GROMACS .gro file of C-alpha atoms in nm:
model
  171
    1MET     CA    1  -5.434   8.440  -2.741
    2ALA     CA    2  -5.227   8.729  -2.876
    3THR     CA    3  -4.853   8.689  -2.903
    4THR     CA    4  -4.591   8.958  -2.880
    5ILE     CA    5  -4.335   9.028  -3.150
    6ILE     CA    6  -4.067   8.881  -2.922
    7GLU     CA    7  -4.267   8.558  -2.877
    8GLU     CA    8  -4.322   8.530  -3.252
    9ALA     CA    9  -3.951   8.588  -3.320
   10ALA     CA   10  -3.856   8.323  -3.063
   11ALA     CA   11  -4.097   8.076  -3.222
   12ILE     CA   12  -3.952   8.142  -3.568
   13VAL     CA   13  -3.599   8.084  -3.435
   14ASP     CA   14  -3.724   7.752  -3.294
   15GLY     CA   15  -3.857   7.658  -3.641
   16ALA     CA   16  -4.220   7.770  -3.607
   17VAL     CA   17  -4.362   8.004  -3.869
   18PRO     CA   18  -4.681   8.212  -3.846
   19THR     CA   19  -4.922   8.071  -4.103
   20GLN     CA   20  -5.282   8.153  -4.188
   21LEU     CA   21  -5.495   7.872  -4.331
   22THR     CA   22  -5.864   7.844  -4.400
   23ILE     CA   23  -5.958   7.484  -4.330
   24ASN     CA   24  -6.310   7.372  -4.418
   25GLY     CA   25  -6.426   7.733  -4.423
   26GLU     CA   26  -6.277   7.827  -4.085
   27ARG     CA   27  -5.980   8.065  -4.069
   28HIS     CA   28  -5.688   7.964  -3.847
   29GLU     CA   29  -5.384   8.169  -3.741
   30LEU     CA   30  -5.121   7.912  -3.651
   31MET     CA   31  -4.757   7.884  -3.552
   32ILE     CA   32  -4.633   7.582  -3.745
   33ASP     CA   33  -4.296   7.414  -3.735
   34SER     CA   34  -4.137   7.439  -4.080
   35TRP     CA   35  -4.109   7.061  -4.122
   36VAL     CA   36  -4.475   6.974  -4.048
   37THR     CA   37  -4.676   6.842  -4.340
   38LEU     CA   38  -5.031   6.954  -4.399
   39LEU     CA   39  -5.143   6.596  -4.331
   40ASP     CA   40  -4.978   6.586  -3.988
   41LEU     CA   41  -5.105   6.934  -3.902
   42MET     CA   42  -5.462   6.837  -3.983
   43ARG     CA   43  -5.458   6.499  -3.810
   44GLU     CA   44  -5.245   6.574  -3.503
   45ARG     CA   45  -5.315   6.937  -3.430
   46MET     CA   46  -5.651   7.015  -3.589
   47GLY     CA   47  -5.818   6.683  -3.502
   48LEU     CA   48  -5.928   6.626  -3.863
   49THR     CA   49  -5.863   6.254  -3.888
   50GLY     CA   50  -6.081   6.184  -4.191
   51THR     CA   51  -5.780   6.238  -4.416
   52LYS     CA   52  -5.574   5.921  -4.390
   53LYS     CA   53  -5.201   5.863  -4.371
   54GLY     CA   54  -5.131   5.575  -4.606
   55CYS     CA   55  -4.786   5.558  -4.758
   56ASP     CA   56  -4.668   5.905  -4.642
   57HIS     CA   57  -4.478   5.932  -4.974
   58GLY     CA   58  -4.746   6.062  -5.215
   59GLN     CA   59  -4.795   5.727  -5.384
   60CYS     CA   60  -5.136   5.607  -5.258
   61GLY     CA   61  -5.363   5.915  -5.253
   62ALA     CA   62  -5.522   5.834  -4.915
   63CYS     CA   63  -5.427   6.182  -4.795
   64THR     CA   64  -5.580   6.371  -5.089
   65VAL     CA   65  -5.743   6.703  -4.998
   66LEU     CA   66  -5.842   7.011  -5.195
   67ILE     CA   67  -5.606   7.308  -5.171
   68ASP     CA   68  -5.759   7.617  -5.329
   69GLY     CA   69  -5.991   7.378  -5.510
   70ARG     CA   70  -5.715   7.160  -5.656
   71ARG     CA   71  -5.657   6.805  -5.540
   72MET     CA   72  -5.324   6.741  -5.375
   73ASN     CA   73  -5.153   6.486  -5.155
   74SER     CA   74  -5.136   6.650  -4.813
   75CYS     CA   75  -4.845   6.428  -4.707
   76LEU     CA   76  -4.623   6.603  -4.964
   77LYS     CA   77  -4.710   6.964  -4.876
   78LEU     CA   78  -4.532   7.146  -4.597
   79ALA     CA   79  -4.803   7.335  -4.412
   80VAL     CA   80  -4.602   7.660  -4.395
   81THR     CA   81  -4.587   7.676  -4.776
   82LEU     CA   82  -4.965   7.714  -4.785
   83ASP     CA   83  -4.995   8.048  -4.605
   84GLY     CA   84  -5.326   8.202  -4.710
   85ALA     CA   85  -5.454   7.886  -4.877
   86GLU     CA   86  -5.800   7.735  -4.847
   87VAL     CA   87  -5.797   7.365  -4.757
   88THR     CA   88  -6.099   7.137  -4.785
   89THR     CA   89  -6.091   6.793  -4.629
   90ILE     CA   90  -6.352   6.517  -4.634
   91GLU     CA   91  -6.501   6.676  -4.320
   92GLY     CA   92  -6.558   6.999  -4.515
   93LEU     CA   93  -6.735   6.847  -4.815
   94GLY     CA   94  -7.059   6.750  -4.648
   95THR     CA   95  -7.230   6.684  -4.318
   96PRO     CA   96  -7.410   6.376  -4.187
   97ASP     CA   97  -7.739   6.556  -4.250
   98ALA     CA   98  -7.642   6.697  -4.592
   99LEU     CA   99  -7.397   6.469  -4.771
  100HIS     CA  100  -7.196   6.594  -5.065
  101PRO     CA  101  -7.328   6.434  -5.388
  102LEU     CA  102  -7.008   6.228  -5.415
  103GLN     CA  103  -7.048   6.098  -5.059
  104GLN     CA  104  -7.403   5.991  -5.139
  105ALA     CA  105  -7.296   5.834  -5.468
  106PHE     CA  106  -7.022   5.634  -5.296
  107ILE     CA  107  -7.287   5.496  -5.061
  108ASP     CA  108  -7.538   5.432  -5.342
  109HIS     CA  109  -7.281   5.250  -5.557
  110ASP     CA  110  -7.108   5.066  -5.270
  111ALA     CA  111  -6.785   5.235  -5.380
  112PHE     CA  112  -6.588   5.136  -5.074
  113GLN     CA  113  -6.512   4.825  -4.878
  114CYS     CA  114  -6.277   4.889  -4.587
  115GLY     CA  115  -6.321   5.266  -4.628
  116PHE     CA  116  -5.959   5.363  -4.563
  117CYS     CA  117  -5.906   5.520  -4.905
  118THR     CA  118  -6.257   5.664  -4.932
  119PRO     CA  119  -6.187   6.018  -4.798
  120GLY     CA  120  -5.899   6.061  -5.042
  121GLN     CA  121  -6.100   5.907  -5.325
  122ILE     CA  122  -6.392   6.143  -5.265
  123CYS     CA  123  -6.172   6.453  -5.236
  124SER     CA  124  -5.987   6.354  -5.551
  125ALA     CA  125  -6.317   6.294  -5.730
  126ALA     CA  126  -6.443   6.638  -5.621
  127GLY     CA  127  -6.130   6.796  -5.767
  128LEU     CA  128  -6.163   6.585  -6.081
  129LEU     CA  129  -6.519   6.701  -6.138
  130SER     CA  130  -6.430   7.067  -6.087
  131GLU     CA  131  -6.141   7.033  -6.335
  132GLY     CA  132  -6.393   6.931  -6.602
  133LYS     CA  133  -6.143   6.708  -6.786
  134ALA     CA  134  -6.320   6.377  -6.736
  135ASP     CA  135  -6.576   6.323  -7.008
  136THR     CA  136  -6.554   5.944  -7.035
  137ARG     CA  137  -6.524   5.651  -6.797
  138ASP     CA  138  -6.171   5.585  -6.924
  139LYS     CA  139  -6.072   5.944  -6.842
  140ILE     CA  140  -6.222   5.907  -6.493
  141ARG     CA  141  -6.015   5.593  -6.436
  142GLU     CA  142  -5.700   5.759  -6.572
  143LEU     CA  143  -5.743   6.082  -6.375
  144MET     CA  144  -5.819   5.891  -6.054
  145SER     CA  145  -5.515   5.665  -6.095
  146GLY     CA  146  -5.327   5.848  -5.819
  147ASN     CA  147  -5.574   5.712  -5.565
  148LEU     CA  148  -5.522   5.345  -5.482
  149CYS     CA  149  -5.784   5.114  -5.334
  150ARG     CA  150  -5.637   4.803  -5.176
  151CYS     CA  151  -5.982   4.640  -5.175
  152GLY     CA  152  -6.026   4.685  -5.550
  153ALA     CA  153  -6.350   4.887  -5.554
  154TYR     CA  154  -6.243   5.071  -5.870
  155VAL     CA  155  -6.548   4.975  -6.079
  156ASN     CA  156  -6.788   5.105  -5.814
  157ILE     CA  157  -6.578   5.419  -5.757
  158ALA     CA  158  -6.594   5.498  -6.130
  159ASP     CA  159  -6.971   5.426  -6.125
  160ALA     CA  160  -7.018   5.674  -5.838
  161ILE     CA  161  -6.816   5.947  -6.009
  162GLU     CA  162  -6.996   5.890  -6.341
  163ASP     CA  163  -7.330   5.915  -6.162
  164VAL     CA  164  -7.242   6.254  -6.010
  165MET     CA  165  -7.098   6.372  -6.341
  166ARG     CA  166  -7.428   6.285  -6.515
  167GLN     CA  167  -7.625   6.464  -6.242
  168GLU     CA  168  -7.411   6.777  -6.286
  169ASP     CA  169  -7.449   6.762  -6.664
  170ALA     CA  170  -7.827   6.733  -6.630
  171ALA     CA  171  -7.847   7.030  -6.393
   0.00000   0.00000   0.00000
């Protein structure tokens, strides 16, 4: 639905800002209120509920997504500040028929219990692997420290990430 310049100006006065985001490979032209976080936009407006709202203060990592390939807490990012950005959520990493290697590794290594933190853990791990800074298990643990798991599946999470890292090194 096309909007007129007058409608766009009225929306901006009301706090909404025209913003273009590419989310999981699909481009969206949106009018977003200036106070809406990326997390709330994705969950409430885009229907992408895989990303979880944990603490809503950037302390637990449950809301971790990839923004232009870098891992970030979506609860701390105002959506309007990301105009032109590419966002990848857990829904954009793989499909039920073609899982992302990290998704498969989390299953293979039983790297989750309740599953609440798993989307953020996997997105953070994907960012970690693309950064290329983790070359030891200790580095994996350190660089994943922003993602908390209340169930304590840290050993299995590190096993899953190490497994994918080895696979990438072998390829």
